[in-house]
Amino acid sequence: MDAHKKLTIGLFGFGTVGEGLYKVLQQTPSLKASIKKVCIKNPAKQRNAPAELFTTHKNDLLFDDEINVIVEVIDDANAAFDIVSTALQNGKAVVSASKKMIAEHLPEILELQAKTGLPFLCEAAACASIPVIRNLEEYYDNDLLHSIRSIVNGSTNFILTKMFEDKLNFSDALILAQQLGFAESNPVLDTEGFDAVNKWVIILNHAYGIVEHPSQILFTGIQNICLSDATVAQEKHYDIKLVAQAKKLRDGKVAAFVLPQFVKHDEPLSFVKNEYNGVVIESGFADKQFFYGKGAGSFPTASAVLSDIAALRYNYKYEYKKLYHHIPHQLSNDFYLRLYLSFDDLKYVPRDDFEWIEEWHAAEERKYLLGVLHVNKLIGKTWWKEKNVSLILTPDPVIENLDIINLKKRSLELAGIM
Ligand code: HSE
């Protein structure tokens, strides 16, 4: 496609993002992109657009030769994959915002792109308005990406902000997030970390060439965080955030997870409130860089879809440089995590799994400890996700070997404390 070529769009979905895109496109006539048809599931629903625009037949879009771009913003991951595969096989460029679908079908989507040579752009699928995918693809085209720490889910960040700053309870904060159009149709995807891990799979792919299914990544959400955790955080001058983190280890592998984390007040991610997202990248020579922007909502998400549509004018596609032009990285399951656990009863916590327990508060009704354990003591286990347990990582949670812990232990022993 060249800069003068008209983009004729077939749009799937007219919810928060689809309607947002429709309005945004009306305000950007210079783009020479127009929506020819919109495919929807429920024709009875009142829509703020001319009735003749809508159809319920997907093939009206997928087999229309005039339509050269399919934009897919529905939330049924299986239907979305079907649409995307047919569109690419029919010679159409695709823009998608379906994080679940992309994360769960990453190998097939990569293969379809390689086979058809067509663009598949998905900037809106991670951190909405923050152009993180294109940045990771184009700017960090090297081996120097040391770590990425990120808030990738707007709804959970919104809920945590409302709970701890405005003293709303969890369910009221969630209702508000739903009313504002931030939450998924099934909000458990947000609150229990599924949406965040899906986005993390996509980001790990563009950052490190990693191709992994979400089920292979250690994650949880904010469902078990309670008020007493916030009190401890406050005492220690921390915020609690749901942080997606990736860190390159000395053996070249990558430690990656999505878990609640204590964030120091002077860290950039502590500044990220409400539905905003943030990404802190540490690279070889630049040191730290911080990207910040709205991570959910109609227009912020539509803005990323719009940017992808604009990029199609010059036939932009991801090259997946870290995957195809460098040696792709692998995930590591061999590192330790320093973490805080709070729980009602000691019986929920396998104390012997810990390498070291550094702090122990058992007097209160809600007990907690700070300690270090190997990540294999969490992977595939469920005790730490049970209702009565809340796990929060400490700042700088990744420990590669225990030398440092042993040194600490030794100095405490010498001081007669242990
Ligand atoms: N439910 C998602 C979130 C929407 O809260 O981040 C944006 O992807």
PDB file of N, CA, C and O in Angstrom, residues 21-78:
ATOM      1  N   LEU A  21     -13.247   3.968  17.661  1.00  0.00           N
ATOM      2  CA  LEU A  21     -12.527   4.075  16.390  1.00  0.00           C
ATOM      3  C   LEU A  21     -13.387   4.764  15.332  1.00  0.00           C
ATOM      4  O   LEU A  21     -12.902   5.610  14.567  1.00  0.00           O
ATOM      5  N   TYR A  22     -14.659   4.414  15.289  1.00  0.00           N
ATOM      6  CA  TYR A  22     -15.590   5.017  14.322  1.00  0.00           C
ATOM      7  C   TYR A  22     -15.592   6.541  14.486  1.00  0.00           C
ATOM      8  O   TYR A  22     -15.475   7.289  13.504  1.00  0.00           O
ATOM      9  N   LYS A  23     -15.656   7.003  15.734  1.00  0.00           N
ATOM     10  CA  LYS A  23     -15.687   8.450  15.997  1.00  0.00           C
ATOM     11  C   LYS A  23     -14.332   9.091  15.673  1.00  0.00           C
ATOM     12  O   LYS A  23     -14.272  10.178  15.089  1.00  0.00           O
ATOM     13  N   VAL A  24     -13.263   8.422  16.063  1.00  0.00           N
ATOM     14  CA  VAL A  24     -11.923   8.961  15.843  1.00  0.00           C
ATOM     15  C   VAL A  24     -11.644   9.099  14.332  1.00  0.00           C
ATOM     16  O   VAL A  24     -11.080  10.089  13.867  1.00  0.00           O
ATOM     17  N   LEU A  25     -12.082   8.094  13.555  1.00  0.00           N
ATOM     18  CA  LEU A  25     -11.858   8.147  12.104  1.00  0.00           C
ATOM     19  C   LEU A  25     -12.621   9.302  11.452  1.00  0.00           C
ATOM     20  O   LEU A  25     -12.137   9.918  10.500  1.00  0.00           O
ATOM     21  N   GLN A  26     -13.806   9.588  12.002  1.00  0.00           N
ATOM     22  CA  GLN A  26     -14.579  10.716  11.464  1.00  0.00           C
ATOM     23  C   GLN A  26     -13.839  12.035  11.668  1.00  0.00           C
ATOM     24  O   GLN A  26     -14.024  12.984  10.919  1.00  0.00           O
ATOM     25  N   GLN A  27     -13.006  12.065  12.698  1.00  0.00           N
ATOM     26  CA  GLN A  27     -12.265  13.301  12.993  1.00  0.00           C
ATOM     27  C   GLN A  27     -10.890  13.347  12.339  1.00  0.00           C
ATOM     28  O   GLN A  27     -10.118  14.273  12.581  1.00  0.00           O
ATOM     29  N   THR A  28     -10.554  12.318  11.560  1.00  0.00           N
ATOM     30  CA  THR A  28      -9.248  12.321  10.894  1.00  0.00           C
ATOM     31  C   THR A  28      -9.412  12.052   9.387  1.00  0.00           C
ATOM     32  O   THR A  28      -8.936  11.037   8.878  1.00  0.00           O
ATOM     33  N   PRO A  29     -10.073  12.978   8.661  1.00  0.00           N
ATOM     34  CA  PRO A  29     -10.331  12.734   7.236  1.00  0.00           C
ATOM     35  C   PRO A  29      -9.039  12.650   6.412  1.00  0.00           C
ATOM     36  O   PRO A  29      -9.002  11.983   5.378  1.00  0.00           O
ATOM     37  N   SER A  30      -7.964  13.264   6.917  1.00  0.00           N
ATOM     38  CA  SER A  30      -6.717  13.269   6.150  1.00  0.00           C
ATOM     39  C   SER A  30      -6.146  11.863   5.969  1.00  0.00           C
ATOM     40  O   SER A  30      -5.346  11.607   5.081  1.00  0.00           O
ATOM     41  N   LEU A  31      -6.580  10.939   6.790  1.00  0.00           N
ATOM     42  CA  LEU A  31      -6.058   9.577   6.727  1.00  0.00           C
ATOM     43  C   LEU A  31      -6.545   8.820   5.489  1.00  0.00           C
ATOM     44  O   LEU A  31      -5.949   7.833   5.075  1.00  0.00           O
ATOM     45  N   LYS A  32      -7.588   9.293   4.864  1.00  0.00           N
ATOM     46  CA  LYS A  32      -8.191   8.603   3.703  1.00  0.00           C
ATOM     47  C   LYS A  32      -8.498   7.142   4.042  1.00  0.00           C
ATOM     48  O   LYS A  32      -8.167   6.223   3.294  1.00  0.00           O
ATOM     49  N   ALA A  33      -9.070   6.950   5.195  1.00  0.00           N
ATOM     50  CA  ALA A  33      -9.487   5.598   5.583  1.00  0.00           C
ATOM     51  C   ALA A  33     -10.955   5.641   5.948  1.00  0.00           C
ATOM     52  O   ALA A  33     -11.375   6.514   6.703  1.00  0.00           O
ATOM     53  N   SER A  34     -11.729   4.734   5.380  1.00  0.00           N
ATOM     54  CA  SER A  34     -13.146   4.756   5.737  1.00  0.00           C
ATOM     55  C   SER A  34     -13.639   3.352   6.047  1.00  0.00           C
ATOM     56  O   SER A  34     -13.135   2.360   5.512  1.00  0.00           O
ATOM     57  N   ILE A  35     -14.636   3.307   6.918  1.00  0.00           N
ATOM     58  CA  ILE A  35     -15.209   2.013   7.280  1.00  0.00           C
ATOM     59  C   ILE A  35     -16.332   1.697   6.299  1.00  0.00           C
ATOM     60  O   ILE A  35     -17.284   2.460   6.165  1.00  0.00           O
ATOM     61  N   LYS A  36     -16.198   0.563   5.598  1.00  0.00           N
ATOM     62  CA  LYS A  36     -17.248   0.205   4.644  1.00  0.00           C
ATOM     63  C   LYS A  36     -18.366  -0.577   5.328  1.00  0.00           C
ATOM     64  O   LYS A  36     -19.545  -0.366   5.038  1.00  0.00           O
ATOM     65  N   LYS A  37     -18.008  -1.484   6.182  1.00  0.00           N
ATOM     66  CA  LYS A  37     -19.015  -2.315   6.881  1.00  0.00           C
ATOM     67  C   LYS A  37     -18.538  -2.637   8.295  1.00  0.00           C
ATOM     68  O   LYS A  37     -17.329  -2.746   8.537  1.00  0.00           O
ATOM     69  N   VAL A  38     -19.507  -2.789   9.194  1.00  0.00           N
ATOM     70  CA  VAL A  38     -19.185  -3.202  10.560  1.00  0.00           C
ATOM     71  C   VAL A  38     -19.943  -4.488  10.859  1.00  0.00           C
ATOM     72  O   VAL A  38     -21.167  -4.540  10.698  1.00  0.00           O
ATOM     73  N   CYS A  39     -19.223  -5.512  11.258  1.00  0.00           N
ATOM     74  CA  CYS A  39     -19.887  -6.764  11.604  1.00  0.00           C
ATOM     75  C   CYS A  39     -20.108  -6.825  13.121  1.00  0.00           C
ATOM     76  O   CYS A  39     -19.167  -6.630  13.898  1.00  0.00           O
ATOM     77  N   ILE A  40     -21.351  -7.070  13.506  1.00  0.00           N
ATOM     78  CA  ILE A  40     -21.695  -7.110  14.936  1.00  0.00           C
ATOM     79  C   ILE A  40     -22.419  -8.421  15.251  1.00  0.00           C
ATOM     80  O   ILE A  40     -22.909  -9.091  14.335  1.00  0.00           O
ATOM     81  N   LYS A  41     -22.499  -8.733  16.546  1.00  0.00           N
ATOM     82  CA  LYS A  41     -23.140  -9.984  16.950  1.00  0.00           C
ATOM     83  C   LYS A  41     -24.637  -9.766  17.187  1.00  0.00           C
ATOM     84  O   LYS A  41     -25.455 -10.567  16.813  1.00  0.00           O
ATOM     85  N   ASN A  42     -24.957  -8.629  17.812  1.00  0.00           N
ATOM     86  CA  ASN A  42     -26.328  -8.410  18.245  1.00  0.00           C
ATOM     87  C   ASN A  42     -26.981  -7.242  17.474  1.00  0.00           C
ATOM     88  O   ASN A  42     -26.764  -6.074  17.780  1.00  0.00           O
ATOM     89  N   PRO A  43     -27.812  -7.570  16.449  1.00  0.00           N
ATOM     90  CA  PRO A  43     -28.385  -6.502  15.609  1.00  0.00           C
ATOM     91  C   PRO A  43     -29.453  -5.683  16.330  1.00  0.00           C
ATOM     92  O   PRO A  43     -29.802  -4.590  15.877  1.00  0.00           O
ATOM     93  N   ALA A  44     -29.957  -6.212  17.460  1.00  0.00           N
ATOM     94  CA  ALA A  44     -31.050  -5.515  18.160  1.00  0.00           C
ATOM     95  C   ALA A  44     -30.538  -4.321  18.971  1.00  0.00           C
ATOM     96  O   ALA A  44     -31.309  -3.443  19.343  1.00  0.00           O
ATOM     97  N   LYS A  45     -29.251  -4.300  19.243  1.00  0.00           N
ATOM     98  CA  LYS A  45     -28.696  -3.253  20.096  1.00  0.00           C
ATOM     99  C   LYS A  45     -28.683  -1.901  19.372  1.00  0.00           C
ATOM    100  O   LYS A  45     -28.373  -1.828  18.178  1.00  0.00           O
ATOM    101  N   GLN A  46     -29.048  -0.840  20.097  1.00  0.00           N
ATOM    102  CA  GLN A  46     -29.050   0.518  19.539  1.00  0.00           C
ATOM    103  C   GLN A  46     -27.609   0.961  19.275  1.00  0.00           C
ATOM    104  O   GLN A  46     -26.750   0.823  20.142  1.00  0.00           O
ATOM    105  N   ARG A  47     -27.323   1.469  18.055  1.00  0.00           N
ATOM    106  CA  ARG A  47     -25.950   1.898  17.734  1.00  0.00           C
ATOM    107  C   ARG A  47     -25.935   3.358  17.294  1.00  0.00           C
ATOM    108  O   ARG A  47     -26.858   3.812  16.627  1.00  0.00           O
ATOM    109  N   ASN A  48     -24.855   4.045  17.625  1.00  0.00           N
ATOM    110  CA  ASN A  48     -24.731   5.451  17.227  1.00  0.00           C
ATOM    111  C   ASN A  48     -24.058   5.585  15.862  1.00  0.00           C
ATOM    112  O   ASN A  48     -23.033   6.238  15.720  1.00  0.00           O
ATOM    113  N   ALA A  49     -24.643   4.948  14.859  1.00  0.00           N
ATOM    114  CA  ALA A  49     -24.102   5.019  13.500  1.00  0.00           C
ATOM    115  C   ALA A  49     -25.202   4.566  12.547  1.00  0.00           C
ATOM    116  O   ALA A  49     -26.139   3.871  12.978  1.00  0.00           O
ATOM    117  N   PRO A  50     -25.129   4.944  11.238  1.00  0.00           N
ATOM    118  CA  PRO A  50     -26.203   4.576  10.305  1.00  0.00           C
ATOM    119  C   PRO A  50     -26.418   3.061  10.219  1.00  0.00           C
ATOM    120  O   PRO A  50     -25.435   2.310  10.158  1.00  0.00           O
ATOM    121  N   ALA A  51     -27.687   2.657  10.201  1.00  0.00           N
ATOM    122  CA  ALA A  51     -28.035   1.231  10.246  1.00  0.00           C
ATOM    123  C   ALA A  51     -27.423   0.463   9.076  1.00  0.00           C
ATOM    124  O   ALA A  51     -27.035  -0.700   9.216  1.00  0.00           O
ATOM    125  N   GLU A  52     -27.293   1.120   7.887  1.00  0.00           N
ATOM    126  CA  GLU A  52     -26.802   0.381   6.704  1.00  0.00           C
ATOM    127  C   GLU A  52     -25.321  -0.012   6.803  1.00  0.00           C
ATOM    128  O   GLU A  52     -24.818  -0.806   6.010  1.00  0.00           O
ATOM    129  N   LEU A  53     -24.652   0.546   7.807  1.00  0.00           N
ATOM    130  CA  LEU A  53     -23.242   0.208   8.007  1.00  0.00           C
ATOM    131  C   LEU A  53     -23.078  -1.205   8.578  1.00  0.00           C
ATOM    132  O   LEU A  53     -22.034  -1.834   8.430  1.00  0.00           O
ATOM    133  N   PHE A  54     -24.123  -1.702   9.233  1.00  0.00           N
ATOM    134  CA  PHE A  54     -23.962  -2.918  10.031  1.00  0.00           C
ATOM    135  C   PHE A  54     -24.432  -4.179   9.311  1.00  0.00           C
ATOM    136  O   PHE A  54     -25.346  -4.143   8.500  1.00  0.00           O
ATOM    137  N   THR A  55     -23.759  -5.276   9.633  1.00  0.00           N
ATOM    138  CA  THR A  55     -24.178  -6.594   9.161  1.00  0.00           C
ATOM    139  C   THR A  55     -23.876  -7.596  10.270  1.00  0.00           C
ATOM    140  O   THR A  55     -23.058  -7.315  11.150  1.00  0.00           O
ATOM    141  N   THR A  56     -24.515  -8.758  10.187  1.00  0.00           N
ATOM    142  CA  THR A  56     -24.158  -9.810  11.147  1.00  0.00           C
ATOM    143  C   THR A  56     -23.430 -10.945  10.413  1.00  0.00           C
ATOM    144  O   THR A  56     -23.124 -11.971  11.017  1.00  0.00           O
ATOM    145  N   HIS A  57     -23.170 -10.750   9.125  1.00  0.00           N
ATOM    146  CA  HIS A  57     -22.520 -11.805   8.328  1.00  0.00           C
ATOM    147  C   HIS A  57     -21.047 -11.483   8.121  1.00  0.00           C
ATOM    148  O   HIS A  57     -20.705 -10.551   7.388  1.00  0.00           O
ATOM    149  N   LYS A  58     -20.175 -12.270   8.744  1.00  0.00           N
ATOM    150  CA  LYS A  58     -18.744 -11.968   8.669  1.00  0.00           C
ATOM    151  C   LYS A  58     -18.207 -12.001   7.240  1.00  0.00           C
ATOM    152  O   LYS A  58     -17.318 -11.231   6.881  1.00  0.00           O
ATOM    153  N   ASN A  59     -18.792 -12.875   6.400  1.00  0.00           N
ATOM    154  CA  ASN A  59     -18.259 -12.987   5.035  1.00  0.00           C
ATOM    155  C   ASN A  59     -18.547 -11.762   4.176  1.00  0.00           C
ATOM    156  O   ASN A  59     -17.897 -11.549   3.160  1.00  0.00           O
ATOM    157  N   ASP A  60     -19.532 -10.932   4.599  1.00  0.00           N
ATOM    158  CA  ASP A  60     -19.773  -9.664   3.892  1.00  0.00           C
ATOM    159  C   ASP A  60     -18.511  -8.799   3.922  1.00  0.00           C
ATOM    160  O   ASP A  60     -18.298  -7.952   3.064  1.00  0.00           O
ATOM    161  N   LEU A  61     -17.694  -8.991   4.957  1.00  0.00           N
ATOM    162  CA  LEU A  61     -16.456  -8.215   5.090  1.00  0.00           C
ATOM    163  C   LEU A  61     -15.270  -9.017   4.569  1.00  0.00           C
ATOM    164  O   LEU A  61     -14.458  -8.522   3.782  1.00  0.00           O
ATOM    165  N   LEU A  62     -15.210 -10.278   4.993  1.00  0.00           N
ATOM    166  CA  LEU A  62     -14.008 -11.084   4.719  1.00  0.00           C
ATOM    167  C   LEU A  62     -13.856 -11.425   3.237  1.00  0.00           C
ATOM    168  O   LEU A  62     -12.752 -11.693   2.770  1.00  0.00           O
ATOM    169  N   PHE A  63     -14.986 -11.426   2.492  1.00  0.00           N
ATOM    170  CA  PHE A  63     -14.914 -11.775   1.070  1.00  0.00           C
ATOM    171  C   PHE A  63     -15.269 -10.585   0.176  1.00  0.00           C
ATOM    172  O   PHE A  63     -15.599 -10.769  -0.980  1.00  0.00           O
ATOM    173  N   ASP A  64     -15.207  -9.381   0.714  1.00  0.00           N
ATOM    174  CA  ASP A  64     -15.441  -8.174  -0.097  1.00  0.00           C
ATOM    175  C   ASP A  64     -14.088  -7.711  -0.637  1.00  0.00           C
ATOM    176  O   ASP A  64     -13.202  -7.320   0.126  1.00  0.00           O
ATOM    177  N   ASP A  65     -13.919  -7.738  -1.959  1.00  0.00           N
ATOM    178  CA  ASP A  65     -12.618  -7.416  -2.563  1.00  0.00           C
ATOM    179  C   ASP A  65     -12.204  -5.970  -2.355  1.00  0.00           C
ATOM    180  O   ASP A  65     -11.024  -5.637  -2.413  1.00  0.00           O
ATOM    181  N   GLU A  66     -13.201  -5.108  -2.167  1.00  0.00           N
ATOM    182  CA  GLU A  66     -12.874  -3.683  -1.982  1.00  0.00           C
ATOM    183  C   GLU A  66     -12.245  -3.428  -0.602  1.00  0.00           C
ATOM    184  O   GLU A  66     -11.439  -2.515  -0.434  1.00  0.00           O
ATOM    185  N   ILE A  67     -12.646  -4.236   0.366  1.00  0.00           N
ATOM    186  CA  ILE A  67     -12.093  -4.081   1.730  1.00  0.00           C
ATOM    187  C   ILE A  67     -10.661  -4.609   1.750  1.00  0.00           C
ATOM    188  O   ILE A  67     -10.407  -5.777   1.456  1.00  0.00           O
ATOM    189  N   ASN A  68      -9.703  -3.702   2.055  1.00  0.00           N
ATOM    190  CA  ASN A  68      -8.304  -4.166   2.085  1.00  0.00           C
ATOM    191  C   ASN A  68      -7.721  -4.220   3.503  1.00  0.00           C
ATOM    192  O   ASN A  68      -6.593  -4.651   3.695  1.00  0.00           O
ATOM    193  N   VAL A  69      -8.501  -3.762   4.490  1.00  0.00           N
ATOM    194  CA  VAL A  69      -8.033  -3.822   5.874  1.00  0.00           C
ATOM    195  C   VAL A  69      -9.155  -4.379   6.768  1.00  0.00           C
ATOM    196  O   VAL A  69     -10.280  -3.880   6.729  1.00  0.00           O
ATOM    197  N   ILE A  70      -8.840  -5.381   7.545  1.00  0.00           N
ATOM    198  CA  ILE A  70      -9.790  -5.856   8.558  1.00  0.00           C
ATOM    199  C   ILE A  70      -9.304  -5.355   9.915  1.00  0.00           C
ATOM    200  O   ILE A  70      -8.154  -5.590  10.296  1.00  0.00           O
ATOM    201  N   VAL A  71     -10.198  -4.637  10.606  1.00  0.00           N
ATOM    202  CA  VAL A  71      -9.895  -4.217  11.972  1.00  0.00           C
ATOM    203  C   VAL A  71     -10.788  -5.047  12.887  1.00  0.00           C
ATOM    204  O   VAL A  71     -12.012  -5.073  12.723  1.00  0.00           O
ATOM    205  N   GLU A  72     -10.156  -5.738  13.838  1.00  0.00           N
ATOM    206  CA  GLU A  72     -10.905  -6.702  14.654  1.00  0.00           C
ATOM    207  C   GLU A  72     -10.751  -6.304  16.119  1.00  0.00           C
ATOM    208  O   GLU A  72      -9.648  -6.308  16.655  1.00  0.00           O
ATOM    209  N   VAL A  73     -11.882  -5.887  16.738  1.00  0.00           N
ATOM    210  CA  VAL A  73     -11.839  -5.451  18.143  1.00  0.00           C
ATOM    211  C   VAL A  73     -12.971  -6.111  18.943  1.00  0.00           C
ATOM    212  O   VAL A  73     -13.676  -5.454  19.699  1.00  0.00           O
ATOM    213  N   ILE A  74     -13.113  -7.437  18.755  1.00  0.00           N
ATOM    214  CA  ILE A  74     -14.151  -8.163  19.488  1.00  0.00           C
ATOM    215  C   ILE A  74     -13.494  -8.872  20.679  1.00  0.00           C
ATOM    216  O   ILE A  74     -12.274  -8.986  20.721  1.00  0.00           O
ATOM    217  N   ASP A  75     -14.338  -9.359  21.624  1.00  0.00           N
ATOM    218  CA  ASP A  75     -13.654  -9.979  22.762  1.00  0.00           C
ATOM    219  C   ASP A  75     -13.844 -11.490  22.865  1.00  0.00           C
ATOM    220  O   ASP A  75     -13.435 -12.091  23.839  1.00  0.00           O
ATOM    221  N   ASP A  76     -14.383 -12.098  21.817  1.00  0.00           N
ATOM    222  CA  ASP A  76     -14.450 -13.561  21.771  1.00  0.00           C
ATOM    223  C   ASP A  76     -13.173 -14.034  21.051  1.00  0.00           C
ATOM    224  O   ASP A  76     -13.028 -13.876  19.832  1.00  0.00           O
ATOM    225  N   ALA A  77     -12.249 -14.607  21.837  1.00  0.00           N
ATOM    226  CA  ALA A  77     -10.919 -14.918  21.294  1.00  0.00           C
ATOM    227  C   ALA A  77     -10.982 -15.943  20.150  1.00  0.00           C
ATOM    228  O   ALA A  77     -10.253 -15.822  19.162  1.00  0.00           O
ATOM    229  N   ASN A  78     -11.868 -16.927  20.252  1.00  0.00           N
ATOM    230  CA  ASN A  78     -11.924 -17.948  19.191  1.00  0.00           C
ATOM    231  C   ASN A  78     -12.471 -17.373  17.899  1.00  0.00           C
ATOM    232  O   ASN A  78     -11.927 -17.613  16.820  1.00  0.00           O
TER     233      ASN A  78
END
